[in-house]
Short mmCIF file of C-alpha atoms in Angstrom, two decimals:
data_model
loop_
_atom_site.label_atom_id
_atom_site.label_comp_id
_atom_site.label_asym_id
_atom_site.label_seq_id
_atom_site.Cartn_x
_atom_site.Cartn_y
_atom_site.Cartn_z
CA TRP A 1 52.38 -37.87 -34.75
CA ASP A 2 50.32 -40.65 -37.43
CA GLY A 3 46.96 -38.52 -37.93
CA ARG A 4 45.66 -37.42 -33.84
CA ARG A 5 46.29 -33.87 -32.41
CA PHE A 6 46.93 -32.38 -28.94
CA VAL A 7 43.21 -32.00 -27.69
CA GLY A 8 44.34 -30.96 -23.88
CA ILE A 9 45.79 -32.44 -20.85
CA ARG A 10 44.11 -33.53 -17.48
CA TYR A 11 45.11 -35.08 -14.01
CA GLY A 12 43.56 -38.75 -14.38
CA LEU A 13 46.49 -39.92 -11.87
CA ALA A 14 44.77 -37.51 -8.79
CA TYR A 15 41.39 -37.96 -9.32
CA THR A 16 42.34 -42.20 -9.33
CA VAL A 17 44.67 -41.21 -6.24
CA LEU A 18 41.81 -38.74 -3.81
CA GLY A 19 39.04 -41.07 -5.12
CA ALA A 20 40.62 -43.82 -3.51
CA ALA A 21 41.26 -42.30 -0.79
CA TYR A 22 37.50 -41.61 -0.45
CA ASP A 23 35.96 -45.34 -0.98
CA ARG A 24 39.08 -47.00 1.13
CA ILE A 25 37.60 -44.41 4.16
CA GLY A 26 34.07 -45.88 3.65
CA PHE A 27 32.46 -42.73 2.21
CA GLY A 28 30.94 -44.64 -0.96
CA CYS A 29 28.04 -46.25 1.57
CA LEU A 30 26.55 -42.68 0.95
CA HIS A 31 26.55 -43.57 -2.92
CA ASP A 32 26.67 -40.15 -4.49
CA PRO A 33 28.97 -38.80 -7.34
CA LEU A 34 28.36 -35.20 -6.61
CA LEU A 35 29.73 -34.91 -3.39
CA ARG A 36 32.29 -37.85 -4.11
CA ASP A 37 34.06 -35.55 -6.56
CA PHE A 38 33.47 -32.53 -5.04
CA CYS A 39 35.52 -34.18 -1.83
CA ILE A 40 38.22 -34.36 -4.16
CA MET A 41 38.05 -31.29 -6.59
CA ARG A 42 38.04 -29.48 -2.44
CA LEU A 43 41.92 -31.34 -2.39
CA PHE A 44 43.14 -30.50 -5.68
CA GLU A 45 42.31 -26.99 -5.71
CA PRO A 46 39.68 -25.61 -3.39
CA ALA A 47 37.23 -23.16 -5.25
CA SER A 48 33.49 -22.12 -4.69
CA LYS A 49 31.16 -24.83 -5.72
CA ILE A 50 30.51 -22.92 -8.88
CA HIS A 51 33.83 -22.53 -9.69
CA SER A 52 34.64 -26.21 -8.68
CA LEU A 53 32.11 -27.45 -11.53
CA GLU A 54 34.24 -25.39 -14.34
CA LEU A 55 37.79 -27.51 -12.56
CA MET A 56 35.85 -30.86 -12.68
CA GLY A 57 35.61 -30.75 -16.29
CA ARG A 58 38.90 -28.96 -17.26
CA TYR A 59 40.76 -31.04 -15.37
CA PHE A 60 38.90 -34.10 -15.32
CA ASN A 61 36.83 -34.45 -17.74
CA ILE A 62 33.51 -34.95 -14.79
CA HIS A 63 30.61 -32.60 -16.26
CA HIS A 64 27.76 -31.66 -13.01
CA GLY A 65 25.26 -29.25 -13.85
CA GLU A 66 24.62 -26.26 -12.21
CA ARG A 67 20.34 -27.37 -11.04
CA THR A 68 22.52 -31.04 -10.16
CA LEU A 69 24.03 -28.66 -7.54
CA TYR A 70 21.28 -26.94 -6.84
CA ARG A 71 19.01 -29.44 -6.13
CA ARG A 72 22.09 -31.54 -4.39
CA LEU A 73 23.68 -29.64 -1.75
CA PRO A 74 21.25 -29.72 0.95
CA LEU A 75 21.32 -33.48 0.71
CA PHE A 76 25.12 -32.87 1.74
CA LEU A 77 23.92 -32.42 5.75
CA SER A 78 21.67 -35.47 5.53
CA TYR A 79 25.21 -37.59 5.01
CA LYS A 80 26.60 -36.21 7.98
CA THR A 81 26.19 -38.29 10.97
CA LYS A 82 26.91 -42.05 7.81
CA ALA A 83 30.33 -40.23 6.82
CA GLU A 84 31.02 -39.73 10.69
CA ASN A 85 30.50 -43.15 11.36
CA ALA A 86 32.04 -44.44 8.70
CA ALA A 87 35.43 -42.68 9.75
CA ILE A 88 35.44 -43.29 13.35
CA SER A 89 34.86 -47.11 12.13
CA PHE A 90 37.89 -46.77 9.61
CA ALA A 91 40.00 -45.39 12.18
CA HIS A 92 39.08 -48.19 14.46
CA HIS A 93 39.37 -51.17 12.14
CA GLU A 94 41.91 -49.91 9.49
CA LEU A 95 43.42 -47.39 11.40
CA LYS A 96 44.56 -49.90 14.49
CA ASP A 97 43.04 -46.80 16.43
CA ASN A 98 41.07 -48.09 19.71
CA LEU A 99 39.92 -44.56 20.18
CA SER A 100 40.01 -45.37 24.30
CA VAL A 101 42.04 -40.62 24.28
CA ILE A 102 40.15 -38.64 21.74
CA LEU A 103 41.33 -35.03 21.61
CA TYR A 104 38.81 -31.89 21.12
CA ASP A 105 39.07 -28.39 20.13
CA VAL A 106 37.07 -25.99 18.42
CA THR A 107 37.13 -22.85 15.82
CA THR A 108 35.98 -19.59 14.36
CA LEU A 109 35.49 -19.34 10.51
CA TYR A 110 34.20 -15.43 9.48
CA PHE A 111 31.93 -14.46 6.86
CA GLU A 112 32.46 -11.71 4.62
CA SER A 113 29.93 -9.75 6.11
CA PHE A 114 28.11 -8.03 8.35
CA ASP A 115 24.50 -9.67 8.71
CA ALA A 116 24.55 -11.47 11.18
CA ASP A 117 21.18 -14.35 11.78
CA ALA A 118 20.36 -17.56 13.48
CA LEU A 119 23.99 -18.89 12.78
CA ARG A 120 26.26 -16.69 11.62
CA LYS A 121 26.76 -14.31 14.54
CA PRO A 122 29.65 -12.00 16.29
CA GLY A 123 31.58 -13.77 18.83
CA PHE A 124 34.63 -14.66 20.38
CA SER A 125 37.22 -14.82 16.82
CA LYS A 126 39.62 -16.36 16.39
CA ASP A 127 40.17 -14.83 13.42
CA SER A 128 40.84 -11.59 15.51
CA LYS A 129 37.38 -11.23 13.05
CA SER A 130 34.96 -10.14 16.37
CA GLN A 131 32.88 -6.85 14.19
CA GLN A 132 31.74 -9.91 11.48
CA PRO A 133 29.62 -13.24 12.17
CA GLN A 134 30.64 -16.14 12.24
CA ILE A 135 30.81 -20.51 13.49
CA VAL A 136 31.79 -22.00 15.63
CA VAL A 137 33.23 -25.26 14.58
CA GLY A 138 34.46 -28.06 17.27
CA LEU A 139 36.71 -31.20 14.95
CA LEU A 140 37.10 -34.88 17.69
CA VAL A 141 40.08 -36.67 16.29
CA SER A 142 42.07 -39.92 17.01
CA GLN A 143 45.21 -39.48 18.91
CA ASP A 144 46.58 -39.39 15.45
CA GLY A 145 44.60 -36.59 14.29
CA PHE A 146 42.56 -38.54 11.81
CA PRO A 147 38.86 -36.59 11.84
CA LEU A 148 35.97 -38.66 13.90
CA GLN A 149 33.08 -36.33 14.04
CA GLN A 150 33.09 -32.29 14.34
CA GLU A 151 29.58 -29.88 14.95
CA THR A 152 28.65 -26.42 13.40
CA PHE A 153 27.52 -23.62 15.83
CA PRO A 154 26.42 -21.01 16.69
CA GLY A 155 28.90 -18.11 16.58
CA ASN A 156 28.32 -16.48 19.99
CA THR A 157 28.65 -19.63 21.61
CA PHE A 158 30.78 -20.17 23.73
CA GLU A 159 33.03 -23.03 23.07
CA GLY A 160 32.47 -24.61 26.87
CA LYS A 161 29.18 -25.14 25.58
CA THR A 162 30.16 -26.96 22.75
CA MET A 163 32.35 -30.14 23.77
CA LEU A 164 29.39 -32.23 25.35
CA PRO A 165 27.15 -32.38 22.88
CA ILE A 166 30.60 -33.76 20.28
CA VAL A 167 31.50 -36.55 22.62
CA ARG A 168 28.38 -38.20 23.72
CA ALA A 169 27.24 -38.33 20.09
CA PHE A 170 30.83 -40.45 19.88
CA ARG A 171 30.34 -42.33 22.79
CA GLU A 172 26.57 -43.20 20.99
CA ALA A 173 28.34 -43.83 17.66
CA TYR A 174 31.03 -45.31 18.86
CA ARG A 175 29.24 -47.31 21.67
CA THR A 176 32.11 -47.49 24.09
CA THR A 177 32.38 -47.42 27.77
CA ARG A 178 35.08 -45.37 28.86
CA CYS A 179 37.46 -43.28 26.88
CA THR A 180 39.34 -40.18 27.74
CA VAL A 181 38.79 -37.22 26.28
CA VAL A 182 41.25 -34.49 26.25
CA ALA A 183 41.13 -30.57 25.29
CA ASP A 184 42.86 -27.57 26.31
CA ALA A 185 41.55 -24.64 29.20
CA ALA A 186 38.50 -23.02 27.33
CA MET A 187 36.43 -26.30 28.05
CA LEU A 188 36.89 -26.58 31.79
CA SER A 189 33.95 -25.62 34.10
CA LEU A 190 32.86 -27.50 36.87
CA GLN A 191 29.47 -28.54 34.82
CA ASN A 192 31.43 -30.38 32.46
CA MET A 193 34.03 -31.60 33.70
CA ALA A 194 30.91 -32.97 36.41
CA ALA A 195 29.27 -34.60 34.29
CA LEU A 196 31.89 -36.31 32.16
CA HIS A 197 33.11 -37.97 35.77
CA ALA A 198 28.80 -39.07 36.15
CA GLU A 199 29.00 -40.06 32.68
CA SER A 200 32.66 -42.35 33.24
CA TRP A 201 33.68 -40.76 31.39
CA THR A 202 38.11 -39.26 32.51
CA TYR A 203 39.36 -35.88 31.03
CA ILE A 204 42.65 -34.88 30.56
CA VAL A 205 42.49 -31.08 30.62
CA GLY A 206 44.31 -27.80 30.67
CA GLY A 207 44.28 -25.43 33.43
CA ARG A 208 45.17 -21.71 33.67
CA ILE A 209 46.96 -21.84 37.08
CA ALA A 210 47.03 -17.76 37.44
CA ASN A 211 43.35 -17.71 38.18
CA LEU A 212 44.48 -19.78 41.18
CA SER A 213 44.75 -18.80 44.55
CA PRO A 214 47.40 -16.98 46.44
CA LYS A 215 47.20 -19.70 48.16
CA ILE A 216 47.88 -22.67 45.59
CA ILE A 217 50.67 -20.68 43.43
CA ASN A 218 52.81 -20.93 46.41
CA ARG A 219 52.44 -24.70 46.87
CA ILE A 220 53.29 -25.17 43.03
CA VAL A 221 55.59 -21.94 43.15
CA GLU A 222 57.61 -23.43 46.42
CA ALA A 223 57.36 -27.29 44.90
CA LEU A 224 59.39 -26.67 41.61
CA LYS A 225 61.85 -24.01 42.50
CA ASP A 226 64.42 -25.90 41.89
CA LYS A 227 63.22 -25.70 37.77
CA ARG A 228 64.39 -29.32 37.23
CA ASN A 229 62.99 -30.01 33.48
CA GLY A 230 60.36 -32.26 33.72
CA ALA A 231 59.52 -31.87 38.10
CA THR A 232 56.07 -31.92 38.43
CA ILE A 233 52.73 -31.81 41.17
CA ARG A 234 49.28 -33.31 41.51
CA ILE A 235 46.22 -31.91 44.06
CA LYS A 236 43.22 -32.18 44.49
CA THR A 237 41.11 -29.91 43.29
CA ALA A 238 37.30 -30.02 42.58
CA HIS A 239 37.88 -29.71 38.79
CA GLY A 240 39.91 -33.38 39.26
CA ASP A 241 43.75 -33.94 39.85
CA LEU A 242 45.62 -30.53 39.24
CA ILE A 243 49.01 -31.78 37.65
CA CYS A 244 51.59 -28.75 37.42
CA ALA A 245 54.58 -28.70 35.65
CA TYR A 246 57.67 -27.71 34.93
CA SER A 247 59.67 -26.63 31.23
CA ALA A 248 62.85 -24.61 30.90
CA ARG A 249 61.99 -24.69 26.88
CA ARG A 250 58.22 -23.37 27.91
CA GLU A 251 60.01 -20.46 30.51
CA ARG A 252 61.80 -19.10 27.63
CA LYS A 253 59.00 -18.50 25.93
CA ASP A 254 56.76 -17.08 28.36
CA ARG A 255 58.83 -15.16 29.40
CA ALA A 256 59.00 -13.26 25.69
CA ASP A 257 55.91 -13.16 25.38
CA MET A 258 55.82 -11.20 28.99
CA GLU A 259 58.28 -9.24 27.96
CA ARG A 260 56.34 -8.49 24.69
CA GLY A 261 53.21 -7.70 26.71
CA LEU A 262 55.33 -5.56 29.31
CA ALA A 263 56.77 -3.61 27.04
CA LYS A 264 52.84 -3.60 24.80
CA ALA A 265 51.59 -1.94 27.86
CA LYS A 266 53.86 0.61 28.58
CA ALA A 267 53.77 1.76 25.41
CA LEU A 268 50.60 2.62 25.20
CA ILE A 269 50.26 4.00 28.96
CA GLU A 270 53.14 6.13 27.86
CA ARG A 271 51.12 7.45 24.62
CA GLY A 272 48.01 7.31 26.32
CA GLU A 273 46.09 4.50 23.65
CA LEU A 274 44.61 2.80 26.50
CA GLY A 275 40.94 2.19 24.92
CA ARG A 276 43.43 -1.16 23.18
CA ARG A 277 43.75 -3.80 25.54
CA ALA A 278 47.00 -5.05 26.99
CA LYS A 279 47.77 -7.04 29.86
CA PHE A 280 49.67 -5.96 31.57
CA VAL A 281 47.79 -2.20 32.55
CA LYS A 282 45.71 -1.76 35.14
CA LYS A 283 43.57 1.35 35.87
CA GLU A 284 43.63 3.10 39.68
CA VAL A 285 40.93 2.64 41.42
CA THR A 286 41.25 5.84 43.33
CA GLU A 287 43.00 8.28 40.78
CA GLY A 288 41.23 6.89 37.68
CA ALA A 289 45.47 7.04 36.19
CA TYR A 290 46.22 3.58 33.80
CA THR A 291 49.33 2.61 35.37
CA LEU A 292 51.54 -0.85 34.96
CA ASN A 293 49.83 -4.00 36.44
CA VAL A 294 53.49 -4.55 38.90
CA ALA A 295 51.13 -7.56 40.81
CA LEU A 296 50.07 -8.68 37.40
CA GLN A 297 53.68 -8.79 36.79
CA ASN A 298 55.11 -10.69 39.40
CA LYS A 299 52.17 -13.67 39.69
CA THR A 300 53.54 -13.96 35.87
CA GLU A 301 57.28 -14.51 36.87
CA ARG A 302 56.81 -16.69 39.72
CA LEU A 303 54.95 -18.95 37.02
CA LEU A 304 56.90 -18.92 34.01
CA GLY A 305 57.66 -22.12 32.49
CA ILE A 306 55.15 -23.52 35.03
CA LYS A 307 51.53 -25.78 33.36
CA GLY A 308 48.97 -27.00 33.87
CA TYR A 309 46.59 -29.85 34.09
CA TYR A 310 43.22 -31.19 35.42
CA THR A 311 42.46 -35.05 35.32
CA ASN A 312 40.19 -37.77 37.18
CA ILE A 313 42.57 -40.49 35.95
CA PRO A 314 44.01 -41.59 39.41
CA ALA A 315 47.71 -41.53 39.71
CA GLY A 316 48.00 -45.02 39.90
CA GLU A 317 46.46 -45.29 36.39
CA MET A 318 48.15 -42.71 34.65
CA GLY A 319 51.42 -41.08 36.20
CA ASP A 320 52.25 -37.28 35.53
CA ALA A 321 54.47 -37.66 32.69
CA GLU A 322 51.39 -39.08 30.11
CA VAL A 323 49.36 -37.26 30.88
CA ILE A 324 51.78 -34.57 29.74
CA ASP A 325 52.29 -36.21 27.16
CA ARG A 326 48.27 -36.83 26.25
CA TYR A 327 47.62 -33.30 26.09
CA ALA A 328 50.35 -32.63 23.92
CA ASN A 329 48.40 -34.39 21.17
CA LEU A 330 46.46 -31.32 21.60
CA TRP A 331 48.71 -30.04 18.50
CA ARG A 332 46.81 -32.25 16.40
CA VAL A 333 44.05 -31.22 16.60
CA GLU A 334 44.89 -27.79 15.34
CA GLN A 335 46.63 -29.06 12.52
CA SER A 336 43.93 -30.23 11.68
CA PHE A 337 42.25 -27.00 11.74
CA ARG A 338 45.53 -25.28 9.97
CA MET A 339 44.42 -27.51 7.15
CA SER A 340 41.11 -26.89 6.82
CA LYS A 341 42.09 -23.34 6.99
CA SER A 342 44.63 -23.41 4.12
CA ASP A 343 44.63 -26.46 2.60
CA LEU A 344 41.07 -27.06 2.42
CA VAL A 345 40.31 -23.44 2.27
CA ALA A 346 36.40 -24.47 4.69
CA ARG A 347 36.19 -20.80 5.32
CA PRO A 348 31.85 -21.30 3.87
CA ILE A 349 32.50 -17.26 2.22
CA PHE A 350 29.73 -18.01 -0.27
CA HIS A 351 26.69 -19.53 2.13
CA TYR A 352 23.98 -17.92 2.89
CA LYS A 353 21.33 -20.30 4.52
CA GLU A 354 22.62 -22.15 7.24
CA ASP A 355 21.53 -25.87 5.55
CA SER A 356 24.31 -25.14 3.12
CA VAL A 357 26.76 -23.67 5.96
CA LYS A 358 26.43 -27.34 8.00
CA ALA A 359 26.31 -29.08 4.18
CA HIS A 360 30.28 -26.66 3.49
CA MET A 361 31.49 -28.12 6.79
CA VAL A 362 30.17 -32.01 6.42
CA MET A 363 32.05 -31.79 2.58
CA CYS A 364 35.22 -29.82 4.78
CA PHE A 365 34.82 -32.91 7.30
CA ILE A 366 34.77 -35.86 4.39
CA ALA A 367 38.09 -34.31 2.65
CA LEU A 368 39.75 -33.53 5.76
CA ALA A 369 39.66 -36.55 6.71
CA MET A 370 40.80 -38.04 2.79
CA GLY A 371 43.62 -35.49 3.22
CA LYS A 372 44.94 -37.20 6.95
CA TYR A 373 44.67 -40.73 5.19
CA VAL A 374 47.11 -39.62 1.85
CA GLU A 375 49.37 -38.11 5.19
CA HIS A 376 49.20 -41.23 6.81
CA LEU A 377 50.20 -43.24 4.07
CA SER A 378 52.12 -40.95 2.23
CA GLY A 379 54.46 -39.79 5.31
CA HIS A 380 54.19 -36.41 3.59
CA SER A 381 52.25 -33.28 3.82
CA LEU A 382 48.89 -32.98 1.79
CA ARG A 383 50.28 -29.82 0.19
CA HIS A 384 53.44 -31.19 -1.47
CA ILE A 385 51.14 -34.82 -2.24
CA ILE A 386 48.89 -32.89 -4.13
CA ASP A 387 52.06 -30.42 -5.77
CA LEU A 388 53.51 -33.94 -6.94
CA LEU A 389 49.60 -35.42 -8.08
CA SER A 390 49.89 -32.16 -10.17
CA GLN A 391 53.25 -32.85 -11.80
CA VAL A 392 51.79 -35.88 -13.46
CA PRO A 393 48.84 -34.59 -16.32
CA ASP A 394 48.40 -36.86 -19.29
CA ALA A 395 48.22 -35.59 -22.68
CA ARG A 396 45.40 -36.51 -24.69
CA LEU A 397 45.65 -36.95 -27.94
CA ALA A 398 42.66 -37.71 -30.88
CA HIS A 399 42.86 -39.50 -34.45
CA THR A 400 41.87 -36.94 -36.59
CA GLN A 401 39.45 -40.03 -37.97
CA THR A 402 38.38 -41.95 -35.26
CA ARG A 403 38.21 -39.43 -32.72
CA LYS A 404 39.23 -41.98 -30.59
CA GLU A 405 41.33 -40.47 -28.03
CA ILE A 406 44.85 -41.90 -26.41
CA ILE A 407 46.06 -40.86 -22.91
CA LEU A 408 50.07 -40.48 -22.86
CA ARG A 409 50.49 -40.65 -18.77
CA SER A 410 53.70 -37.71 -17.16
CA PRO A 411 56.36 -39.85 -15.27
CA VAL A 412 55.04 -40.30 -11.72
CA HIS A 413 58.00 -38.66 -9.10
CA ALA A 414 58.98 -41.55 -6.85
CA ASP A 415 57.62 -39.70 -3.79
CA LEU A 416 54.22 -41.19 -5.15
CA LEU A 417 55.19 -44.69 -5.84
CA TYR A 418 54.40 -45.95 -2.21
CA LEU A 419 51.03 -43.85 -1.78
CA LEU A 420 49.95 -45.21 -5.17
CA LYS A 421 50.94 -49.31 -3.58
CA ALA A 422 49.22 -48.90 -0.42
CA LEU A 423 46.36 -47.64 -1.99
CA GLY A 424 46.08 -49.89 -4.83
CA VAL A 425 46.39 -47.62 -7.85
CA SER A 426 48.70 -48.78 -11.11
CA HIS A 427 50.07 -45.94 -12.62
#
């Protein structure tokens, strides 16, 4: 070893790769090394802010003090608009997306607490934590799932009231005159649809056809009674054109869901456990007894395999099949939320002040954009890429007399080579 001794390892390649993604997207315009390092750390190994400082030193030989963290953390929130503008510009110019179609959805993030405040409030929870305070997070992404904008709302905010502020902010940032927003059925309201239409937006929104009048349901069922895959019907409504389509695959899923619901309802009725929610249970008005809701069961059976979509795009401009295909891309927003909750551990459990919570979400938005870009370049999941990067440590050797350090890098996995080339990173 010629007077050299082993002094530790670091993950220099991981730091370089993730930092290159941050810079390529354009987040360097924020001119904040601390934010950059926190976003890299959020991808490599998510942790609390204090623990992240320790991990930065251990993994990357990067050091920031706690006082610097507390002083600069509130500034992260002030970067929100510039970060979103950078993401929008990158999606348009580098990812070659004209952003004529954008996808919107919301999720909830709960806190390990029962103390509510102006932002953290109990509400409908997607994590089944309705008794605990939460925030509602709205996310706007491109057709390929690249994040464009996000917003944080109080935990008791109705989902349908979150969409308009974000799409309006997107229009102002992107300066577009015509765009189609795709969202799920929770965003459907006459107010939302009228506002979008008045502002020259086109929309594709999921529809809950079980809530329609018996007359319209009969019309839909009659039109699709042959149960031919891909068969559709288009009906004029106050929400726009209602397109209903039949799918055999969806019918199998719907039938399995219905049978589980019926089994649960029957078991609850038999055991008398009627305080719990069950779809197919109803209370008789005259006797006060709980029974199986046969009418709902019959309606559900008639609509098996049928899904509805509302749009204000004329049939001559976009056919039924294309409308349905556009809506199907909503899984990309759900995938982004899953990445945020699992890979990035976005839940802000260590923050209590409103500005700190929102600053944390800005950091998670930037990290999400970095992660989606890395996935786009590599063709692999973020988790797989991080796993590969963690297998390329650098051995740090120091000369016992001169103390000069030499780095010996481990072999690079073949799956990383294309990513490195695309980012302009040498190994």
